[in-house]
GROMACS .gro file of C-alpha atoms in nm:
model
   92
    1MET     CA    1   0.615  -1.657  -4.390
    2PRO     CA    2   0.974  -1.527  -4.371
    3ASP     CA    3   0.907  -1.314  -4.680
    4ARG     CA    4   0.629  -1.135  -4.490
    5TYR     CA    5   0.863  -1.059  -4.203
    6ALA     CA    6   1.127  -0.931  -4.444
    7ALA     CA    7   0.875  -0.704  -4.617
    8ALA     CA    8   0.788  -0.541  -4.283
    9ASP     CA    9   1.141  -0.531  -4.139
   10PRO     CA   10   1.231  -0.164  -4.081
   11ALA     CA   11   1.601  -0.249  -4.106
   12VAL     CA   12   1.547  -0.373  -4.462
   13LEU     CA   13   1.333  -0.074  -4.562
   14GLY     CA   14   1.619   0.174  -4.509
   15ALA     CA   15   1.631   0.506  -4.333
   16PRO     CA   16   1.293   0.662  -4.254
   17ALA     CA   17   1.195   0.993  -4.414
   18GLY     CA   18   1.150   1.170  -4.080
   19ARG     CA   19   1.304   1.173  -3.734
   20THR     CA   20   1.266   0.837  -3.567
   21VAL     CA   21   1.283   0.746  -3.199
   22VAL     CA   22   1.321   0.384  -3.092
   23VAL     CA   23   1.247   0.279  -2.733
   24HIS     CA   24   1.358  -0.073  -2.642
   25GLY     CA   25   1.348  -0.262  -2.314
   26VAL     CA   26   1.683  -0.430  -2.251
   27GLN     CA   27   1.504  -0.719  -2.077
   28ASP     CA   28   1.296  -0.786  -2.391
   29GLU     CA   29   1.299  -1.162  -2.446
   30ALA     CA   30   1.106  -1.147  -2.776
   31LEU     CA   31   1.342  -0.913  -2.964
   32PRO     CA   32   1.702  -0.859  -2.858
   33VAL     CA   33   1.805  -0.499  -2.797
   34ALA     CA   34   2.089  -0.557  -3.043
   35MET     CA   35   1.830  -0.531  -3.322
   36SER     CA   36   1.738  -0.178  -3.217
   37ARG     CA   37   2.101  -0.084  -3.167
   38GLY     CA   38   2.180  -0.195  -3.521
   39TYR     CA   39   1.877  -0.015  -3.663
   40ALA     CA   40   1.963   0.309  -3.484
   41ALA     CA   41   2.326   0.287  -3.595
   42THR     CA   42   2.227   0.226  -3.956
   43THR     CA   43   1.946   0.482  -3.986
   44GLY     CA   44   2.044   0.754  -3.740
   45ALA     CA   45   1.734   0.693  -3.527
   46THR     CA   46   1.750   0.801  -3.164
   47LEU     CA   47   1.758   0.496  -2.935
   48HIS     CA   48   1.641   0.493  -2.573
   49GLU     CA   49   1.740   0.171  -2.394
   50LEU     CA   50   1.532   0.100  -2.084
   51HIS     CA   51   1.722  -0.133  -1.857
   52VAL     CA   52   1.433  -0.240  -1.634
   53CYS     CA   53   1.179  -0.302  -1.912
   54GLY     CA   54   1.074  -0.595  -2.123
   55HIS     CA   55   0.885  -0.632  -2.450
   56PHE     CA   56   0.542  -0.501  -2.350
   57ASP     CA   57   0.651  -0.241  -2.094
   58VAL     CA   58   0.687   0.020  -2.367
   59ILE     CA   59   0.310   0.013  -2.429
   60ASP     CA   60   0.203  -0.013  -2.064
   61THR     CA   61   0.104   0.329  -1.929
   62ALA     CA   62   0.172   0.208  -1.573
   63SER     CA   63   0.529   0.094  -1.646
   64GLU     CA   64   0.853   0.277  -1.575
   65ALA     CA   65   0.894   0.307  -1.952
   66TRP     CA   66   0.591   0.528  -2.005
   67PRO     CA   67   0.748   0.863  -1.903
   68VAL     CA   68   1.028   0.794  -2.154
   69ILE     CA   69   0.771   0.719  -2.425
   70VAL     CA   70   0.582   1.042  -2.352
   71GLY     CA   71   0.905   1.242  -2.347
   72ALA     CA   72   1.017   1.092  -2.678
   73LEU     CA   73   0.684   1.178  -2.841
   74ARG     CA   74   0.692   1.531  -2.702
   75GLY     CA   75   1.041   1.567  -2.843
   76LEU     CA   76   0.903   1.497  -3.189
   77VAL     CA   77   0.628   1.758  -3.164
   78ALA     CA   78   0.704   2.130  -3.161
   79GLU     CA   79   0.536   2.372  -2.920
   80ASP     CA   80   0.306   2.495  -3.196
   81GLY     CA   81   0.176   2.142  -3.255
   82THR     CA   82   0.361   2.076  -3.578
   83VAL     CA   83   0.560   1.761  -3.624
   84ALA     CA   84   0.929   1.844  -3.583
   85GLY     CA   85   1.096   1.863  -3.921
   86HIS     CA   86   0.762   1.893  -4.102
   87ALA     CA   87   0.637   2.250  -4.047
   88SER     CA   88   0.333   2.199  -4.267
   89ARG     CA   89   0.206   1.889  -4.087
   90ARG     CA   90   0.015   1.925  -3.762
   91ALA     CA   91   0.042   1.660  -3.492
   92PRO     CA   92  -0.285   1.485  -3.404
   0.00000   0.00000   0.00000
């Protein structure tokens, strides 16, 4: 199974084609925040570290992380609804 993990590992896949935002809870016990720090440093992704959040807080709309998630997504979408950096693509 390690080969499956390697095939899906964003750090192995290289820099993404578009702007990337990573949001990571520092209290995450499943994946250490150092992984996201390394990924952001290698690829140029924007990293938001949330000091009071764990692994699943970033997908919980009631968590303290949610406003950061919403802000990060809004930062990727222009006022006219296009995806930032891709003028021909409209955001859903």
